[in-house]
Amino acid sequence: MTEHDPPSIHLSVLLADPSLGLRQVAGPAEDRRIGTVGTTEIEDPTPYLVGGELLLTAGVRLPPDADGIDTYVARVVAAGVAALGFGVAPVHEEIPAELIAACDRHGLPLLRLPPPTPFVAVGRATYAAIAEARNRDLKKVSQAQSALASAAARPDALQAVLTQLTAYTGSWAVLFDDRGNELFRAGRRPPEPVPGLLRDLAVRTTARPATGRAASGPPPPSAAAHHHDGVHLTVHTLPSADGTTTLALGQAAATAAVPLVHRQVTSTATVLLSLLTSPRHALNTDSHGVGALVRLMLGATPAEVAPALVPSEHPAHDHWVVVHGRQDPLHRSARAPRRGEDPAQLATLGTALGTPYLHIDGPALRALVPAAPGARPGAPAQAAALGWTLGFSAPSPAADLPRADARAERALQRAIAAEVPAVVHEATAPAVHSLVSPADAREFARARFAALDRAGPPGADVLLGTLRTWLTFHGSWDRTAAELQVHRNTVRHRMTRVAELLGADLQDPAVRMEFWFALEWLSDDGF
């Protein structure tokens, strides 16, 4: 079936119309679709048929013998006639037995039209029923489009659009990335192997063409379909700005043929999802965001422009949570490191975190999430599913974002060290820090690490960063080297230099604890 299928109705609609009095007397009981009504009294009407007709005849030129009738039925079946209607009287008092037998033999539904039912009445009823069905479909499509548009305006737009799509199509819908990871899903999940088949179809459809393919070669497909045990699988690709496909909308529906409403609603959802996952939307280049950027570049402070970035529907969200993230390079969804934003990751994580203000650079993520004071952020399941480990600061006013940034980075390091999906910095949790004056603590920390100023290359900041990471990983050389992306001998050299300059035994747990607290006191303001 195509997007331009002519409207039609089921044969059962006409059989159920009491004003017509139609009765099926031969042929299969399957409920065929009728697209038009035609009348003929010639021996071979096939040159004038297009298929899908309810063909009406009074048998004026019906062949007189069984062989001739069998040939007649075989011809109209080959021409695609959906059903044959035979009007009894005045030519025939009843339907010839040879015609009934031929229709049974060739699988053609045969209807008996009683004498009071004129052919024109059947045509009128058919076209009226087609118009009514068409109006119902258009009304349902309109309702679905309105629901999809409202869903696209929600903070959780991707999930909301998929939910409305499944509500109007009765399908299981999934948003895949180009590696087959399920980013969002809605509807009742079908049993295996359907999800696996849909994933494989999505991966094949979104596969990028091989490097160096001739420019004259065929473009990659924008859609694909497959059938499995009565389930119809479809995939629609969502192209990125550079023309490659990074996302795919997959659907599994228990239907032999996809109806027009299903296709129209899916088409609307595909367009909306393409817009929602575009870099422009993911980076929120709206007038408010652009205006805030202009003000920042012209000298305004973050505290001055932050109110312009708070969603209008959440005016109380005047604080911000800073998020730092790191993606596991061994996770199946991880890509080769590259600079710049990935639209698929931006759209997925931006929707999951509830913010358009995020930046992905290779395996690193930083984000700002509007929040109410005292709110506790949570790690979205999509982030962990894509291999991301996250660190969250507590909600902070815009003026304190540098401190929140440092706390989010420390939370990320703790999450990586503990091998958990996320860690949230606790702003008011009871701790030893509360027993010490912040000013005195910072002064002690600066004095304790002052000797690192004499370190020379690579510098005090690098040595302090290596010390913090090494302490976070409980003295593991290999994990520290992996986190810092340096050789383990480089870590050993740096830590030996730290121990020498500070005159400390780093194998002493008390010294490690002292340094850890000093780093905590130091890190909010820097060295």
XYZ file of C-alpha atoms in Angstrom:
527
model
C 0.000 0.000 0.000
C 1.190 3.496 -0.743
C 0.484 6.950 0.637
C -1.854 7.478 -2.350
C -4.116 4.424 -1.924
C -7.692 5.244 -3.073
C -10.261 5.269 -0.263
C -12.244 2.074 0.194
C -14.560 0.250 2.569
C -14.967 -3.350 3.641
C -17.504 -5.512 1.833
C -19.109 -6.268 5.198
C -20.257 -2.627 5.430
C -22.486 -3.104 2.387
C -23.694 -6.515 3.512
C -24.736 -4.984 6.827
C -26.762 -2.183 5.217
C -30.426 -3.241 5.649
C -31.621 -0.835 2.942
C -29.721 -2.800 0.284
C -30.665 -6.344 1.274
C -27.430 -7.811 -0.135
C -26.541 -11.434 0.612
C -23.328 -13.313 -0.156
C -24.112 -16.646 -1.803
C -20.671 -17.825 -2.956
C -16.954 -17.222 -2.662
C -14.675 -16.841 0.379
C -15.863 -15.207 3.593
C -12.877 -12.855 3.799
C -13.801 -9.202 4.199
C -12.445 -7.647 1.022
C -12.102 -3.933 0.421
C -14.310 -2.200 -2.171
C -12.945 0.932 -3.818
C -15.581 1.571 -6.505
C -18.750 0.172 -8.044
C -19.090 -0.688 -11.750
C -21.901 -1.997 -13.900
C -21.390 -4.177 -16.996
C -23.447 -6.288 -19.373
C -20.709 -7.220 -21.866
C -19.119 -10.620 -22.268
C -15.560 -9.444 -21.494
C -15.467 -6.334 -19.269
C -11.781 -6.703 -18.325
C -10.487 -3.873 -20.603
C -12.589 -1.440 -18.547
C -11.620 -2.590 -15.046
C -8.962 -1.124 -12.717
C -9.216 -3.535 -9.771
C -10.983 -3.353 -6.426
C -14.464 -3.065 -7.961
C -17.790 -4.388 -6.846
C -18.892 -5.393 -10.343
C -22.700 -5.411 -10.828
C -24.500 -7.338 -13.588
C -27.980 -8.579 -14.357
C -26.561 -11.358 -16.568
C -27.894 -9.922 -19.861
C -24.854 -11.208 -21.812
C -23.896 -13.974 -19.421
C -22.508 -16.979 -21.355
C -25.147 -19.761 -21.718
C -22.902 -22.691 -20.765
C -20.786 -23.603 -17.716
C -17.471 -23.319 -19.562
C -18.296 -19.827 -20.776
C -19.346 -18.722 -17.267
C -16.152 -20.191 -15.804
C -14.077 -18.204 -18.352
C -16.013 -15.034 -17.513
C -15.353 -15.394 -13.765
C -11.697 -16.263 -14.311
C -11.233 -13.096 -16.400
C -12.750 -10.693 -13.863
C -10.804 -12.322 -11.028
C -7.578 -11.854 -13.008
C -8.540 -8.182 -13.529
C -8.692 -7.678 -9.751
C -12.436 -7.444 -9.189
C -13.119 -7.589 -5.448
C -16.664 -8.972 -5.632
C -19.439 -9.682 -8.140
C -23.014 -8.515 -7.559
C -25.826 -10.261 -9.463
C -29.230 -8.621 -9.748
C -32.059 -11.131 -10.066
C -35.026 -10.259 -12.316
C -35.948 -9.378 -14.924
C -33.401 -11.454 -16.922
C -32.857 -14.264 -14.395
C -35.259 -15.311 -11.695
C -32.321 -16.549 -9.595
C -28.554 -16.652 -9.823
C -27.477 -19.464 -12.183
C -25.975 -22.431 -10.348
C -23.057 -22.454 -12.816
C -22.115 -18.893 -11.739
C -22.249 -19.828 -8.048
C -19.995 -22.818 -8.686
C -17.525 -20.786 -10.740
C -17.260 -18.069 -8.049
C -16.613 -20.706 -5.398
C -14.013 -22.309 -7.631
C -12.129 -19.049 -8.368
C -12.514 -17.464 -4.912
C -14.734 -14.541 -5.955
C -17.380 -13.265 -3.488
C -20.788 -13.349 -5.191
C -23.600 -11.138 -3.871
C -27.336 -11.500 -4.578
C -29.138 -8.200 -5.196
C -32.889 -8.556 -4.557
C -35.284 -7.174 -7.199
C -36.209 -4.009 -5.207
C -32.533 -2.892 -5.008
C -31.433 -0.849 -8.036
C -27.769 -0.839 -8.987
C -27.567 2.904 -8.463
C -28.571 2.450 -4.818
C -25.583 0.145 -4.273
C -23.302 2.755 -5.823
C -24.691 5.562 -3.676
C -24.398 3.526 -0.491
C -20.834 2.535 -1.351
C -19.650 6.074 -2.016
C -21.454 7.434 1.045
C -19.767 4.810 3.222
C -16.373 5.592 1.658
C -16.872 9.323 2.333
C -17.890 8.630 5.934
C -14.863 6.388 6.492
C -12.623 9.000 4.903
C -14.001 11.691 7.206
C -13.405 9.466 10.225
C -9.826 8.892 9.128
C -9.211 12.604 8.563
C -10.687 13.461 11.962
C -8.491 10.870 13.649
C -5.412 12.124 11.782
C -6.239 15.701 12.819
C -6.633 14.674 16.461
C -3.376 12.738 16.328
C -1.478 15.631 14.760
C -2.768 17.990 17.444
C -1.726 15.547 20.184
C 1.708 15.088 18.608
C 2.224 18.851 18.326
C 1.337 19.301 22.008
C 3.688 16.465 22.928
C 6.527 18.084 20.973
C 6.209 21.187 23.162
C 6.676 19.243 26.415
C 10.001 19.183 28.275
C 10.190 15.410 27.669
C 9.336 15.902 23.999
C 10.906 12.759 22.528
C 9.221 10.402 24.983
C 5.925 12.295 24.746
C 5.834 12.134 20.932
C 6.498 8.381 20.966
C 3.750 7.875 23.560
C 1.187 9.715 21.428
C 2.346 7.868 18.315
C 1.683 4.492 19.903
C -1.665 5.672 21.302
C -2.947 6.458 17.783
C -1.338 3.582 15.893
C -1.453 0.746 18.439
C 2.194 -0.044 17.689
C 5.346 -0.467 19.730
C 7.573 2.495 18.834
C 11.298 2.887 19.511
C 13.823 5.627 18.811
C 17.141 3.968 17.909
C 20.573 5.476 17.451
C 22.656 4.245 14.524
C 24.134 1.460 16.665
C 20.768 -0.008 17.580
C 20.576 1.336 21.137
C 17.004 1.964 22.306
C 16.992 5.620 23.341
C 13.255 5.958 23.977
C 10.362 3.553 23.616
C 6.593 3.508 24.069
C 3.775 1.006 23.773
C 3.588 -2.650 24.686
C 6.838 -4.435 23.913
C 6.254 -7.439 21.626
C 7.876 -10.780 22.403
C 11.167 -11.821 20.843
C 12.352 -12.031 18.131
C 10.385 -8.929 17.022
C 12.447 -6.362 19.014
C 15.681 -7.875 17.730
C 14.448 -7.922 14.139
C 13.354 -4.289 14.407
C 16.724 -3.298 15.846
C 18.594 -5.080 13.028
C 16.375 -3.403 10.440
C 17.074 0.012 12.006
C 20.850 -0.585 12.051
C 20.859 -1.654 8.395
C 18.720 1.302 7.355
C 20.795 3.923 9.191
C 24.137 2.454 8.097
C 26.296 5.120 6.494
C 27.537 4.426 2.973
C 31.118 3.279 2.661
C 33.741 6.001 2.368
C 34.521 6.842 -1.219
C 31.212 5.671 -2.650
C 30.605 7.148 -6.038
C 28.550 10.338 -5.982
C 26.298 8.849 -8.650
C 25.411 5.900 -6.445
C 21.916 5.521 -4.996
C 21.192 7.460 -1.787
C 20.722 5.507 1.438
C 17.098 4.497 2.136
C 14.901 6.757 4.230
C 12.561 3.935 5.223
C 12.373 0.161 5.304
C 9.751 -2.481 6.081
C 9.651 -6.156 7.008
C 6.970 -8.693 7.948
C 7.279 -11.406 10.582
C 4.441 -13.731 11.591
C 1.711 -11.157 11.025
C 3.693 -8.268 12.575
C 4.541 -5.349 10.302
C 7.947 -3.769 11.048
C 8.792 -0.319 9.716
C 11.795 1.989 10.126
C 11.979 5.675 9.239
C 15.357 7.415 9.394
C 15.883 10.853 10.913
C 18.624 12.586 8.918
C 21.203 14.785 10.644
C 22.506 18.139 9.463
C 25.323 16.574 7.436
C 22.965 14.296 5.544
C 23.871 11.102 7.404
C 21.321 9.198 9.447
C 21.983 9.060 13.171
C 18.536 8.119 14.485
C 15.710 5.864 13.367
C 12.070 5.531 14.354
C 11.107 1.866 14.455
C 7.574 0.492 14.786
C 6.099 -2.961 15.214
C 2.365 -3.281 14.554
C 0.216 -6.415 14.547
C -1.419 -5.744 11.184
C -1.158 -7.326 7.779
C -1.288 -3.967 5.995
C -0.588 -0.511 7.377
C -3.735 1.669 7.144
C -3.716 5.251 5.947
C -4.197 6.747 9.443
C -1.206 4.807 10.727
C 0.973 6.074 7.893
C -0.147 9.690 8.182
C 0.372 9.780 11.959
C 3.770 8.111 11.610
C 4.759 10.627 8.954
C 3.880 13.539 11.247
C 5.746 11.971 14.167
C 8.813 11.396 11.978
C 8.917 15.059 10.983
C 8.553 16.199 14.595
C 11.247 13.812 15.820
C 13.577 15.008 13.059
C 13.100 18.580 14.244
C 13.443 17.659 17.918
C 16.721 15.840 17.325
C 18.247 18.486 15.080
C 21.317 20.354 16.366
C 19.409 23.646 16.315
C 16.732 22.332 18.656
C 19.150 20.367 20.818
C 21.283 23.456 21.360
C 18.200 25.639 21.965
C 19.099 28.411 19.542
C 15.909 30.314 20.331
C 15.637 34.050 20.819
C 16.099 33.850 24.591
C 19.221 31.699 24.341
C 20.712 33.843 21.583
C 19.924 37.004 23.509
C 21.624 35.667 26.629
C 24.706 34.705 24.604
C 24.923 38.192 23.097
C 24.689 39.789 26.533
C 27.390 37.506 27.899
C 29.748 38.328 25.046
C 29.149 42.037 25.615
C 30.143 41.852 29.267
C 27.090 40.767 31.284
C 27.649 38.324 34.152
C 26.094 34.837 34.266
C 23.908 35.936 37.177
C 22.490 38.763 35.045
C 21.564 36.623 32.027
C 20.528 33.425 33.849
C 16.861 34.503 34.376
C 16.408 34.712 30.580
C 17.293 31.010 30.264
C 14.835 29.715 32.869
C 11.764 28.067 31.250
C 8.708 30.305 31.491
C 6.602 27.417 32.790
C 8.995 26.984 35.747
C 9.724 30.500 37.048
C 10.701 29.104 40.467
C 13.646 27.260 38.891
C 16.122 30.053 39.549
C 18.966 27.745 40.586
C 21.146 25.542 38.394
C 22.523 22.027 38.652
C 25.864 21.505 36.923
C 26.360 18.070 35.366
C 29.665 16.514 34.350
C 29.706 13.256 32.422
C 32.118 10.722 31.020
C 31.258 7.983 28.526
C 32.779 4.542 28.844
C 34.827 4.054 25.645
C 34.108 0.317 25.756
C 30.331 0.773 25.773
C 28.699 -0.375 22.540
C 27.101 3.040 21.957
C 30.389 4.934 22.331
C 31.782 6.463 19.173
C 35.346 7.281 18.265
C 36.323 10.500 20.068
C 35.612 13.589 18.030
C 35.192 17.248 18.737
C 31.839 18.951 18.561
C 28.305 17.926 19.417
C 26.648 14.703 18.329
C 22.982 15.488 17.524
C 21.779 12.036 18.583
C 23.516 12.215 21.957
C 22.497 15.865 22.423
C 18.833 15.169 21.768
C 18.721 12.049 23.926
C 20.653 13.400 26.908
C 19.087 16.858 26.649
C 15.613 15.325 26.864
C 16.632 12.899 29.607
C 18.261 15.593 31.735
C 15.472 18.074 31.025
C 17.682 20.824 29.620
C 18.838 22.175 26.262
C 21.984 23.619 27.839
C 24.557 20.891 27.351
C 27.782 20.325 25.483
C 29.226 16.990 24.381
C 32.841 16.882 23.267
C 33.894 13.313 22.458
C 33.522 11.288 25.667
C 32.971 14.361 27.906
C 29.684 16.018 28.840
C 28.876 19.237 30.658
C 25.362 20.539 31.220
C 23.343 23.146 33.085
C 19.918 22.101 34.357
C 17.432 24.690 35.701
C 16.276 23.609 39.144
C 14.382 24.802 42.171
C 16.359 25.459 45.385
C 16.669 22.282 47.414
C 15.729 19.957 44.543
C 17.668 16.718 44.284
C 18.765 15.802 40.752
C 18.520 12.236 39.527
C 20.417 10.228 36.930
C 18.258 9.384 33.877
C 18.180 5.763 32.779
C 18.980 6.744 29.183
C 22.366 8.124 30.259
C 23.446 4.845 31.853
C 22.067 2.891 28.887
C 24.340 4.904 26.589
C 27.384 4.308 28.782
C 27.489 7.692 30.538
C 28.606 8.170 34.131
C 27.396 11.444 35.635
C 28.299 13.779 38.478
C 25.738 16.329 39.722
C 26.218 19.440 41.800
C 23.551 20.578 44.229
C 21.248 23.363 42.946
C 23.189 26.638 43.076
C 22.469 30.265 42.168
C 24.058 31.528 38.965
C 26.677 33.489 40.904
C 27.996 30.234 42.423
C 28.257 28.255 39.174
C 32.104 28.030 39.283
C 31.891 26.287 42.683
C 29.052 24.066 41.439
C 31.174 23.174 38.402
C 34.029 22.007 40.638
C 31.624 20.000 42.809
C 30.084 18.317 39.782
C 33.558 17.287 38.599
C 34.359 15.842 42.031
C 31.039 13.991 42.046
C 31.867 12.545 38.621
C 35.259 11.332 39.852
C 33.607 9.638 42.833
C 31.053 7.985 40.529
C 33.812 6.682 38.252
C 35.812 5.428 41.227
C 32.789 3.685 42.749
C 31.665 2.352 39.341
C 28.117 3.649 39.811
C 25.956 5.468 37.217
C 25.909 8.792 39.064
C 26.859 10.650 42.235
C 25.102 13.782 43.518
C 27.039 16.318 45.569
C 25.310 16.794 48.908
C 25.298 20.492 49.776
C 24.124 20.192 53.379
C 25.234 16.699 54.358
C 26.950 16.600 57.802
C 30.696 16.441 57.304
C 34.030 17.306 58.899
C 34.045 20.434 56.711
C 31.285 21.955 58.840
C 33.577 21.835 61.887
C 36.203 24.052 60.263
C 35.953 27.713 59.311
C 35.896 27.899 55.473
C 38.361 30.789 55.468
C 40.752 28.985 57.813
C 40.379 25.766 55.805
C 41.258 27.471 52.522
C 44.219 29.213 54.095
C 45.499 25.905 55.461
C 45.068 24.222 52.056
C 46.942 26.968 50.220
C 49.776 26.819 52.728
C 49.921 23.005 52.611
C 50.313 22.952 48.826
C 52.373 26.139 48.469
C 55.548 24.146 47.821
C 54.081 22.920 44.513
C 54.621 26.398 43.088
C 58.293 25.400 42.782
C 57.451 22.285 40.807
C 58.174 23.601 37.340
C 56.588 21.780 34.378
C 53.932 20.393 34.241
C 52.880 22.892 36.934
C 51.075 22.954 40.262
C 47.586 22.584 38.767
C 48.533 19.396 36.904
C 50.180 17.906 39.992
C 47.169 18.753 42.156
C 44.830 17.243 39.576
C 46.901 14.063 39.446
C 46.946 13.898 43.257
C 43.161 14.268 43.451
C 42.538 11.595 40.803
C 45.038 9.227 42.429
C 43.344 9.662 45.819
C 39.913 9.196 44.208
C 41.021 5.836 42.825
C 42.542 4.814 46.170
C 46.115 4.888 44.891
C 45.542 2.840 41.745
C 48.211 3.714 39.178
C 46.431 2.055 36.267
C 42.995 3.588 36.872
C 44.515 7.018 37.471
C 46.506 6.755 34.232
C 43.398 5.666 32.318
C 41.342 8.535 33.725
C 44.013 11.127 32.965
C 44.848 9.473 29.619
C 48.572 9.331 30.375
C 51.060 6.478 30.875
C 51.176 4.913 34.342
C 54.874 5.842 34.597
C 53.854 9.492 34.126
C 51.515 9.137 37.098
C 54.286 7.592 39.189
C 56.671 10.376 38.229
C 54.160 13.080 39.139
C 53.258 11.494 42.457
C 56.928 11.063 43.358
C 57.408 14.758 42.626
C 54.418 15.669 44.822
C 55.755 13.582 47.708
C 59.197 15.192 47.405
C 57.921 18.789 47.248
C 55.438 18.327 50.096
C 57.739 16.166 52.215
C 55.027 13.562 52.674
C 54.724 9.783 52.742
C 51.812 9.067 50.397
C 51.577 5.489 51.638
C 50.487 6.774 55.055
C 46.643 6.725 55.292
C 46.703 9.744 57.619
C 48.634 11.770 55.027
C 46.231 10.731 52.296
C 43.279 11.808 54.456
C 44.949 15.141 55.234
C 45.571 15.798 51.540
C 42.025 14.786 50.611
C 40.481 17.300 53.034
C 42.942 19.978 51.919
C 41.975 19.409 48.284
C 38.289 19.614 49.198
C 38.857 22.954 50.925
C 41.011 24.236 48.081
C 39.079 23.202 45.023
C 36.109 25.587 45.212
C 38.285 28.669 44.678
C 41.276 27.098 42.916
C 44.935 27.140 43.899
